[in-house]
Amino acid sequence: VIAPTAINAPLVGTPGSRLRLHTPALVLDLDALEHNIAEMARRAARDGVALRPHAKTHKSADIARLQLAAGALGICTAKLGEAVALRREGIAAIHITSPIVTPEKLAIAAQLAAQEPGLSVVADRLDSVPALAQAARAAATTLDVLVDLGMGNNRTGVATPQDAANLAAAIAQAGSLRFRGLQAYAGYLQHIEDKAARKAAAQQDQARVASAVAAITAQGLHCDIVTGAGTGTHDIDGASGVFTELQVGSYVFMDVEYLRVAPWQAGSFQTALFVQTTVINANVANQVTTDAGYKCFAMDGPHPEIASGAPAADARYFFQGDEHGGVIRNNNAPVDLPVGTVLTLTTPHCDPTVNLYDYYHCVRGDTLVALWPVHGRGMSW
Ligand SMILES: Cc1ncc(COP(=O)(O)O)c(C=O)c1O
């Protein structure tokens, strides 16, 4: 029986092994990854704001460690399950950005906080405060709690700045809870392609966040932390003076969706994540079939884009079902990619694509240098 990593493990360290990978394979370009981590750290330092990057994107303790080494003061996870997976790998200072509702999960969160201070959670309902306090008491710890302010899409969060202040006061009075500040993530703004439109919308939201901070301050409380922003608004929010830290996620990898968010000027973020696939059928002239289909990509976004391997500028990838993709050209032109041709595709939407794989195939130049597990794969509870 072959272990999951074994098929490509023998290639680690072999020059030229990048193009010899058994596919489909999730490929991580370490030079681009390191560039992106350093570039975001530089931008945050320039804007005088801290970083708590979102590990929902990569679910990897290895990448979290690189972000922490570059100066991040902690990391975020979307869910408790991701926090458990990363804590098991030694990552601490985790902020969980989705509200936790059930007593069982609250108990686990409180136990994590008891083991290592620095874990924080969010709340968005007044009636959740007694359950949070009870979980912290049962674990004999004090739990750090931020109020989650709903932003635009009403996904999570309290409805109004005044609700945020009322909830902050309840947390502060609960005992065994420590009120730490505000979370305000405006996900619906991140992919507005036009920069001026994105900026105008983000500035409106910043005013809403500032009014929540003011309402909390009027209760005699202090927001040590005001956290939010994604890759799309990192510079706009970072320079606003409203946020103390940024929860950026996708910048580590970039994807087709984010590469469309203009303008990504030279020297900004590079595509670090790819799916590598191989041509397995070329029996007709105007189309070839590859070995990567629906199971290899998140399906909520645009199609994957060909980054390398198909020289014709009009060559494009399309889905051919669960296991297969295809490449065609305009006007039925011959595709001319023999069986065995290796294609590198930019992922449409990086976060849910990563969750489909057990390992990153880490490359430097043309060489596979390591296999990194996706530690939080499937840990979306
Ligand atoms: C709560 C929260 N914060 C931060 C992020 C990171 O955003 P991005 O991947 O756009 O950088 C996300 C992404 O969905 C999120 O849900």
GROMACS .gro file of C-alpha atoms and ligand atoms in nm:
model
  397
    1VAL     CA    1   0.000   0.000   0.000
    2ILE     CA    2   0.138   0.341  -0.096
    3ALA     CA    3   0.120   0.613   0.171
    4PRO     CA    4  -0.055   0.933   0.052
    5THR     CA    5   0.273   1.121   0.022
    6ALA     CA    6   0.474   0.837  -0.121
    7ILE     CA    7   0.393   0.884  -0.485
    8ASN     CA    8   0.585   1.213  -0.504
    9ALA     CA    9   0.806   1.185  -0.195
   10PRO     CA   10   1.096   1.019  -0.380
   11LEU     CA   11   1.120   1.330  -0.600
   12VAL     CA   12   1.202   1.567  -0.311
   13GLY     CA   13   1.537   1.728  -0.375
   14THR     CA   14   1.573   1.604  -0.734
   15PRO     CA   15   1.656   1.889  -0.976
   16GLY     CA   16   1.380   1.925  -1.237
   17SER     CA   17   1.129   1.731  -1.025
   18ARG     CA   18   0.865   2.006  -1.035
   19LEU     CA   19   0.760   1.905  -1.385
   20ARG     CA   20   0.782   1.533  -1.303
   21LEU     CA   21   0.520   1.536  -1.025
   22HIS     CA   22   0.244   1.280  -1.041
   23THR     CA   23  -0.067   1.488  -1.085
   24PRO     CA   24  -0.307   1.640  -1.002
   25ALA     CA   25  -0.090   1.809  -0.741
   26LEU     CA   26  -0.125   2.125  -0.534
   27VAL     CA   27   0.198   2.318  -0.589
   28LEU     CA   28   0.332   2.594  -0.368
   29ASP     CA   29   0.608   2.818  -0.501
   30LEU     CA   30   0.809   2.902  -0.189
   31ASP     CA   31   0.989   3.201  -0.343
   32ALA     CA   32   0.653   3.363  -0.425
   33LEU     CA   33   0.509   3.267  -0.085
   34GLU     CA   34   0.803   3.424   0.099
   35HIS     CA   35   0.782   3.733  -0.119
   36ASN     CA   36   0.411   3.775  -0.036
   37ILE     CA   37   0.464   3.729   0.337
   38ALA     CA   38   0.748   3.984   0.340
   39GLU     CA   39   0.556   4.227   0.120
   40MET     CA   40   0.248   4.227   0.345
   41ALA     CA   41   0.470   4.269   0.652
   42ARG     CA   42   0.637   4.567   0.481
   43ARG     CA   43   0.303   4.726   0.395
   44ALA     CA   44   0.168   4.680   0.747
   45ALA     CA   45   0.482   4.834   0.898
   46ARG     CA   46   0.454   5.126   0.653
   47ASP     CA   47   0.094   5.187   0.763
   48GLY     CA   48   0.167   5.139   1.134
   49VAL     CA   49  -0.076   4.850   1.174
   50ALA     CA   50  -0.024   4.498   1.311
   51LEU     CA   51  -0.086   4.172   1.125
   52ARG     CA   52  -0.285   3.872   1.239
   53PRO     CA   53  -0.302   3.681   0.910
   54HIS     CA   54  -0.594   3.450   0.846
   55ALA     CA   55  -0.497   3.081   0.841
   56LYS     CA   56  -0.835   2.990   0.688
   57THR     CA   57  -0.655   3.037   0.356
   58HIS     CA   58  -0.373   2.789   0.410
   59LYS     CA   59  -0.468   2.572   0.713
   60SER     CA   60  -0.096   2.510   0.754
   61ALA     CA   61   0.121   2.538   1.063
   62ASP     CA   62   0.428   2.566   0.837
   63ILE     CA   63   0.291   2.878   0.668
   64ALA     CA   64   0.163   3.021   0.997
   65ARG     CA   65   0.516   2.989   1.137
   66LEU     CA   66   0.655   3.188   0.844
   67GLN     CA   67   0.395   3.460   0.903
   68LEU     CA   68   0.475   3.474   1.274
   69ALA     CA   69   0.849   3.485   1.200
   70ALA     CA   70   0.781   3.785   0.974
   71GLY     CA   71   0.631   3.975   1.267
   72ALA     CA   72   0.264   3.874   1.284
   73LEU     CA   73   0.137   3.901   1.640
   74GLY     CA   74  -0.079   3.592   1.603
   75ILE     CA   75  -0.296   3.420   1.348
   76CYS     CA   76  -0.668   3.385   1.284
   77THR     CA   77  -0.865   3.073   1.214
   78ALA     CA   78  -1.221   3.075   1.085
   79LYS     CA   79  -1.336   2.786   1.298
   80LEU     CA   80  -1.258   2.607   1.622
   81GLY     CA   81  -1.156   2.294   1.428
   82GLU     CA   82  -0.883   2.484   1.243
   83ALA     CA   83  -0.762   2.624   1.575
   84VAL     CA   84  -0.743   2.272   1.722
   85ALA     CA   85  -0.549   2.149   1.417
   86LEU     CA   86  -0.296   2.432   1.433
   87ARG     CA   87  -0.260   2.424   1.811
   88ARG     CA   88  -0.174   2.055   1.780
   89GLU     CA   89   0.118   2.167   1.562
   90GLY     CA   90   0.234   2.419   1.822
   91ILE     CA   91   0.074   2.739   1.695
   92ALA     CA   92  -0.053   2.967   1.974
   93ALA     CA   93  -0.204   3.320   1.984
   94ILE     CA   94  -0.502   3.214   1.774
   95HIS     CA   95  -0.806   3.434   1.718
   96ILE     CA   96  -1.116   3.244   1.601
   97THR     CA   97  -1.315   3.474   1.374
   98SER     CA   98  -1.650   3.291   1.356
   99PRO     CA   99  -1.885   3.297   1.654
  100ILE     CA  100  -1.904   2.967   1.845
  101VAL     CA  101  -2.252   2.867   1.950
  102THR     CA  102  -2.270   2.521   2.108
  103PRO     CA  103  -2.167   2.457   2.472
  104GLU     CA  104  -1.946   2.164   2.367
  105LYS     CA  105  -1.742   2.378   2.129
  106LEU     CA  106  -1.725   2.663   2.381
  107ALA     CA  107  -1.584   2.416   2.632
  108ILE     CA  108  -1.309   2.314   2.386
  109ALA     CA  109  -1.226   2.679   2.314
  110ALA     CA  110  -1.202   2.754   2.685
  111GLN     CA  111  -0.977   2.450   2.738
  112LEU     CA  112  -0.747   2.573   2.460
  113ALA     CA  113  -0.737   2.915   2.629
  114ALA     CA  114  -0.659   2.753   2.964
  115GLN     CA  115  -0.367   2.560   2.813
  116GLU     CA  116  -0.216   2.866   2.650
  117PRO     CA  117  -0.333   3.224   2.705
  118GLY     CA  118  -0.369   3.429   2.388
  119LEU     CA  119  -0.662   3.249   2.232
  120SER     CA  120  -0.955   3.479   2.158
  121VAL     CA  121  -1.308   3.428   2.031
  122VAL     CA  122  -1.584   3.655   1.903
  123ALA     CA  123  -1.939   3.706   2.023
  124ASP     CA  124  -2.233   3.854   1.837
  125ARG     CA  125  -2.530   3.787   2.067
  126LEU     CA  126  -2.605   3.920   2.413
  127ASP     CA  127  -2.753   3.585   2.512
  128SER     CA  128  -2.427   3.407   2.429
  129VAL     CA  129  -2.243   3.583   2.713
  130PRO     CA  130  -2.357   3.353   2.998
  131ALA     CA  131  -2.253   3.043   2.797
  132LEU     CA  132  -1.913   3.195   2.720
  133ALA     CA  133  -1.860   3.285   3.085
  134GLN     CA  134  -1.972   2.940   3.201
  135ALA     CA  135  -1.725   2.770   2.962
  136ALA     CA  136  -1.441   2.988   3.088
  137ARG     CA  137  -1.531   2.924   3.452
  138ALA     CA  138  -1.549   2.550   3.395
  139ALA     CA  139  -1.199   2.558   3.243
  140ALA     CA  140  -1.076   2.780   3.529
  141THR     CA  141  -0.959   3.042   3.284
  142THR     CA  142  -1.034   3.390   3.159
  143LEU     CA  143  -1.142   3.394   2.797
  144ASP     CA  144  -1.057   3.686   2.566
  145VAL     CA  145  -1.363   3.797   2.370
  146LEU     CA  146  -1.405   4.047   2.087
  147VAL     CA  147  -1.739   4.180   1.971
  148ASP     CA  148  -1.809   4.093   1.608
  149LEU     CA  149  -1.968   4.384   1.421
  150GLY     CA  150  -2.183   4.285   1.121
  151MET     CA  151  -2.058   4.446   0.801
  152GLY     CA  152  -2.269   4.485   0.490
  153ASN     CA  153  -2.355   4.127   0.414
  154ASN     CA  154  -2.498   4.049   0.761
  155ARG     CA  155  -2.323   3.713   0.772
  156THR     CA  156  -2.216   3.727   1.134
  157GLY     CA  157  -2.194   4.011   1.383
  158VAL     CA  158  -2.418   4.242   1.577
  159ALA     CA  159  -2.648   4.462   1.372
  160THR     CA  160  -2.554   4.812   1.492
  161PRO     CA  161  -2.268   5.001   1.661
  162GLN     CA  162  -2.490   5.049   1.968
  163ASP     CA  163  -2.551   4.673   1.983
  164ALA     CA  164  -2.172   4.634   1.978
  165ALA     CA  165  -2.142   4.865   2.278
  166ASN     CA  166  -2.416   4.684   2.471
  167LEU     CA  167  -2.253   4.348   2.406
  168ALA     CA  168  -1.909   4.483   2.503
  169ALA     CA  169  -2.053   4.601   2.836
  170ALA     CA  170  -2.212   4.261   2.902
  171ILE     CA  171  -1.881   4.083   2.828
  172ALA     CA  172  -1.689   4.320   3.054
  173GLN     CA  173  -1.931   4.259   3.339
  174ALA     CA  174  -1.956   3.882   3.301
  175GLY     CA  175  -1.651   3.781   3.503
  176SER     CA  176  -1.418   3.514   3.362
  177LEU     CA  177  -1.436   3.696   3.028
  178ARG     CA  178  -1.198   3.971   2.919
  179PHE     CA  179  -1.333   4.223   2.667
  180ARG     CA  180  -1.055   4.285   2.411
  181GLY     CA  181  -1.211   4.487   2.132
  182LEU     CA  182  -1.390   4.473   1.801
  183GLN     CA  183  -1.383   4.257   1.489
  184ALA     CA  184  -1.523   4.409   1.168
  185TYR     CA  185  -1.453   4.211   0.851
  186ALA     CA  186  -1.617   4.344   0.537
  187GLY     CA  187  -1.586   4.040   0.312
  188TYR     CA  188  -1.827   4.178   0.056
  189LEU     CA  189  -1.582   4.459  -0.033
  190GLN     CA  190  -1.271   4.255  -0.096
  191HIS     CA  191  -1.329   4.168  -0.461
  192ILE     CA  192  -1.461   4.501  -0.590
  193GLU     CA  193  -1.231   4.522  -0.891
  194ASP     CA  194  -1.214   4.898  -0.930
  195LYS     CA  195  -0.983   5.045  -0.668
  196ALA     CA  196  -1.166   5.379  -0.636
  197ALA     CA  197  -1.500   5.204  -0.584
  198ARG     CA  198  -1.341   4.963  -0.334
  199LYS     CA  199  -1.185   5.251  -0.145
  200ALA     CA  200  -1.507   5.455  -0.131
  201ALA     CA  201  -1.702   5.157   0.004
  202ALA     CA  202  -1.428   5.070   0.256
  203GLN     CA  203  -1.423   5.427   0.385
  204GLN     CA  204  -1.797   5.413   0.453
  205ASP     CA  205  -1.743   5.094   0.648
  206GLN     CA  206  -1.451   5.247   0.839
  207ALA     CA  207  -1.688   5.520   0.960
  208ARG     CA  208  -1.924   5.249   1.088
  209VAL     CA  209  -1.637   5.075   1.269
  210ALA     CA  210  -1.522   5.405   1.419
  211SER     CA  211  -1.872   5.475   1.548
  212ALA     CA  212  -1.883   5.132   1.713
  213VAL     CA  213  -1.548   5.201   1.879
  214ALA     CA  214  -1.684   5.537   1.999
  215ALA     CA  215  -1.999   5.375   2.139
  216ILE     CA  216  -1.786   5.117   2.324
  217THR     CA  217  -1.556   5.392   2.457
  218ALA     CA  218  -1.864   5.579   2.580
  219GLN     CA  219  -1.934   5.276   2.803
  220GLY     CA  220  -1.598   5.336   2.970
  221LEU     CA  221  -1.436   5.043   2.788
  222HIS     CA  222  -1.127   5.032   2.569
  223CYS     CA  223  -1.081   4.842   2.242
  224ASP     CA  224  -0.725   4.711   2.262
  225ILE     CA  225  -0.789   4.539   1.931
  226VAL     CA  226  -0.981   4.653   1.624
  227THR     CA  227  -0.932   4.375   1.368
  228GLY     CA  228  -1.059   4.333   1.014
  229ALA     CA  229  -0.966   4.377   0.647
  230GLY     CA  230  -0.876   4.127   0.379
  231THR     CA  231  -0.631   4.127   0.092
  232GLY     CA  232  -0.857   4.353  -0.116
  233THR     CA  233  -0.874   4.637   0.136
  234HIS     CA  234  -0.551   4.578   0.333
  235ASP     CA  235  -0.389   4.905   0.228
  236ILE     CA  236  -0.708   5.112   0.248
  237ASP     CA  237  -0.797   4.980   0.594
  238GLY     CA  238  -0.435   4.966   0.708
  239ALA     CA  239  -0.384   5.337   0.647
  240SER     CA  240  -0.721   5.439   0.793
  241GLY     CA  241  -0.616   5.464   1.157
  242VAL     CA  242  -0.935   5.275   1.249
  243PHE     CA  243  -0.789   4.925   1.264
  244THR     CA  244  -0.511   4.812   1.496
  245GLU     CA  245  -0.452   4.491   1.299
  246LEU     CA  246  -0.531   4.326   0.965
  247GLN     CA  247  -0.668   3.971   0.920
  248VAL     CA  248  -0.549   3.929   0.561
  249GLY     CA  249  -0.557   3.579   0.417
  250SER     CA  250  -0.541   3.524   0.041
  251TYR     CA  251  -0.234   3.742  -0.020
  252VAL     CA  252  -0.007   3.448   0.065
  253PHE     CA  253  -0.124   3.259  -0.248
  254MET     CA  254  -0.332   3.488  -0.472
  255ASP     CA  255  -0.587   3.332  -0.711
  256VAL     CA  256  -0.776   3.411  -1.031
  257GLU     CA  257  -1.036   3.612  -0.839
  258TYR     CA  258  -0.778   3.825  -0.660
  259LEU     CA  259  -0.557   3.870  -0.965
  260ARG     CA  260  -0.857   4.053  -1.117
  261VAL     CA  261  -0.879   4.296  -0.827
  262ALA     CA  262  -0.703   4.597  -0.972
  263PRO     CA  263  -0.451   4.738  -0.947
  264TRP     CA  264  -0.191   4.487  -0.835
  265GLN     CA  265   0.104   4.701  -0.927
  266ALA     CA  266   0.449   4.553  -0.990
  267GLY     CA  267   0.618   4.442  -0.671
  268SER     CA  268   0.296   4.355  -0.496
  269PHE     CA  269   0.168   4.001  -0.452
  270GLN     CA  270   0.264   3.707  -0.672
  271THR     CA  271   0.080   3.387  -0.755
  272ALA     CA  272   0.227   3.123  -0.525
  273LEU     CA  273  -0.036   2.846  -0.545
  274PHE     CA  274  -0.103   2.629  -0.849
  275VAL     CA  275  -0.266   2.306  -0.946
  276GLN     CA  276  -0.045   2.103  -1.173
  277THR     CA  277  -0.218   1.872  -1.420
  278THR     CA  278  -0.109   1.646  -1.707
  279VAL     CA  279  -0.251   1.596  -2.056
  280ILE     CA  280  -0.386   1.239  -2.075
  281ASN     CA  281  -0.568   1.241  -2.409
  282ALA     CA  282  -0.491   1.421  -2.736
  283ASN     CA  283  -0.681   1.207  -2.985
  284VAL     CA  284  -0.853   1.497  -3.158
  285ALA     CA  285  -0.675   1.802  -3.292
  286ASN     CA  286  -0.880   2.080  -3.140
  287GLN     CA  287  -0.898   1.961  -2.778
  288VAL     CA  288  -0.694   1.777  -2.518
  289THR     CA  289  -0.799   1.625  -2.186
  290THR     CA  290  -0.611   1.671  -1.858
  291ASP     CA  291  -0.634   1.483  -1.527
  292ALA     CA  292  -0.776   1.766  -1.312
  293GLY     CA  293  -1.151   1.830  -1.290
  294TYR     CA  294  -1.408   1.944  -1.036
  295LYS     CA  295  -1.243   1.752  -0.753
  296CYS     CA  296  -0.928   1.962  -0.787
  297PHE     CA  297  -1.070   2.315  -0.767
  298ALA     CA  298  -1.322   2.509  -0.565
  299MET     CA  299  -1.616   2.554  -0.799
  300ASP     CA  300  -1.760   2.883  -0.673
  301GLY     CA  301  -1.544   3.114  -0.882
  302PRO     CA  302  -1.415   3.164  -1.234
  303HIS     CA  303  -1.237   2.889  -1.427
  304PRO     CA  304  -0.875   2.805  -1.348
  305GLU     CA  305  -0.633   2.993  -1.573
  306ILE     CA  306  -0.334   2.841  -1.750
  307ALA     CA  307  -0.016   2.986  -1.598
  308SER     CA  308   0.232   2.775  -1.793
  309GLY     CA  309   0.261   2.472  -2.017
  310ALA     CA  310   0.037   2.578  -2.308
  311PRO     CA  311   0.231   2.832  -2.517
  312ALA     CA  312  -0.063   2.952  -2.734
  313ALA     CA  313  -0.198   3.275  -2.585
  314ASP     CA  314  -0.560   3.175  -2.655
  315ALA     CA  315  -0.536   2.829  -2.494
  316ARG     CA  316  -0.789   2.798  -2.213
  317TYR     CA  317  -0.886   2.539  -1.959
  318PHE     CA  318  -1.242   2.415  -1.920
  319PHE     CA  319  -1.403   2.156  -1.693
  320GLN     CA  320  -1.480   1.810  -1.829
  321GLY     CA  321  -1.633   1.662  -1.515
  322ASP     CA  322  -1.525   1.532  -1.177
  323GLU     CA  323  -1.186   1.397  -1.281
  324HIS     CA  324  -1.101   1.577  -1.603
  325GLY     CA  325  -1.037   1.913  -1.756
  326GLY     CA  326  -0.972   2.015  -2.112
  327VAL     CA  327  -0.781   2.272  -2.314
  328ILE     CA  328  -0.919   2.435  -2.629
  329ARG     CA  329  -0.830   2.736  -2.843
  330ASN     CA  330  -1.029   2.995  -3.032
  331ASN     CA  331  -1.186   2.892  -3.365
  332ASN     CA  332  -1.111   2.525  -3.305
  333ALA     CA  333  -0.740   2.584  -3.369
  334PRO     CA  334  -0.516   2.280  -3.312
  335VAL     CA  335  -0.416   2.260  -2.946
  336ASP     CA  336  -0.090   2.075  -3.007
  337LEU     CA  337  -0.022   1.956  -2.651
  338PRO     CA  338   0.094   1.592  -2.659
  339VAL     CA  339  -0.004   1.339  -2.390
  340GLY     CA  340   0.226   1.394  -2.094
  341THR     CA  341   0.237   1.771  -2.131
  342VAL     CA  342   0.237   1.933  -1.786
  343LEU     CA  343   0.015   2.236  -1.731
  344THR     CA  344   0.024   2.471  -1.435
  345LEU     CA  345  -0.308   2.631  -1.347
  346THR     CA  346  -0.382   2.929  -1.125
  347THR     CA  347  -0.654   2.834  -0.875
  348PRO     CA  348  -0.987   3.016  -0.910
  349HIS     CA  349  -1.044   3.061  -0.533
  350CYS     CA  350  -0.751   2.959  -0.316
  351ASP     CA  351  -0.901   2.883   0.029
  352PRO     CA  352  -1.157   2.615  -0.061
  353THR     CA  353  -0.919   2.470  -0.323
  354VAL     CA  354  -0.654   2.406  -0.056
  355ASN     CA  355  -0.913   2.220   0.150
  356LEU     CA  356  -0.932   1.956  -0.128
  357TYR     CA  357  -0.570   1.846  -0.082
  358ASP     CA  358  -0.368   1.662   0.183
  359TYR     CA  359  -0.032   1.817   0.091
  360TYR     CA  360   0.136   2.117  -0.058
  361HIS     CA  361   0.410   2.024  -0.302
  362CYS     CA  362   0.661   2.296  -0.214
  363VAL     CA  363   0.891   2.397  -0.498
  364ARG     CA  364   1.193   2.621  -0.542
  365GLY     CA  365   1.247   2.699  -0.905
  366ASP     CA  366   1.215   2.367  -1.089
  367THR     CA  367   1.270   2.143  -0.786
  368LEU     CA  368   1.029   1.981  -0.539
  369VAL     CA  369   1.186   2.059  -0.202
  370ALA     CA  370   0.926   1.950   0.056
  371LEU     CA  371   0.578   1.816   0.118
  372TRP     CA  372   0.383   2.018   0.374
  373PRO     CA  373   0.059   1.880   0.517
  374VAL     CA  374  -0.261   2.084   0.501
  375HIS     CA  375  -0.301   2.043   0.878
  376GLY     CA  376  -0.652   2.185   0.899
  377ARG     CA  377  -0.789   2.003   0.596
  378GLY     CA  378  -1.155   1.920   0.660
  379MET     CA  379  -1.140   2.076   1.007
  380SER     CA  380  -1.418   2.318   0.922
  381TRP     CA  381  -1.621   2.263   1.238
  382LIG     C1  382  -1.341   3.685   0.888
  382LIG     C2  383  -1.239   3.691   0.780
  382LIG     N1  384  -1.129   3.766   0.797
  382LIG     C3  385  -1.033   3.773   0.702
  382LIG     C4  386  -1.044   3.705   0.582
  382LIG     C5  387  -0.931   3.713   0.483
  382LIG     O1  388  -0.968   3.775   0.366
  382LIG     P1  389  -0.885   3.763   0.232
  382LIG     O2  390  -0.873   3.619   0.199
  382LIG     O3  391  -0.969   3.837   0.135
  382LIG     O4  392  -0.753   3.827   0.256
  382LIG     C6  393  -1.158   3.628   0.559
  382LIG     C7  394  -1.174   3.559   0.430
  382LIG     O5  395  -1.277   3.510   0.391
  382LIG     C8  396  -1.259   3.620   0.659
  382LIG     O6  397  -1.369   3.545   0.642
   0.00000   0.00000   0.00000
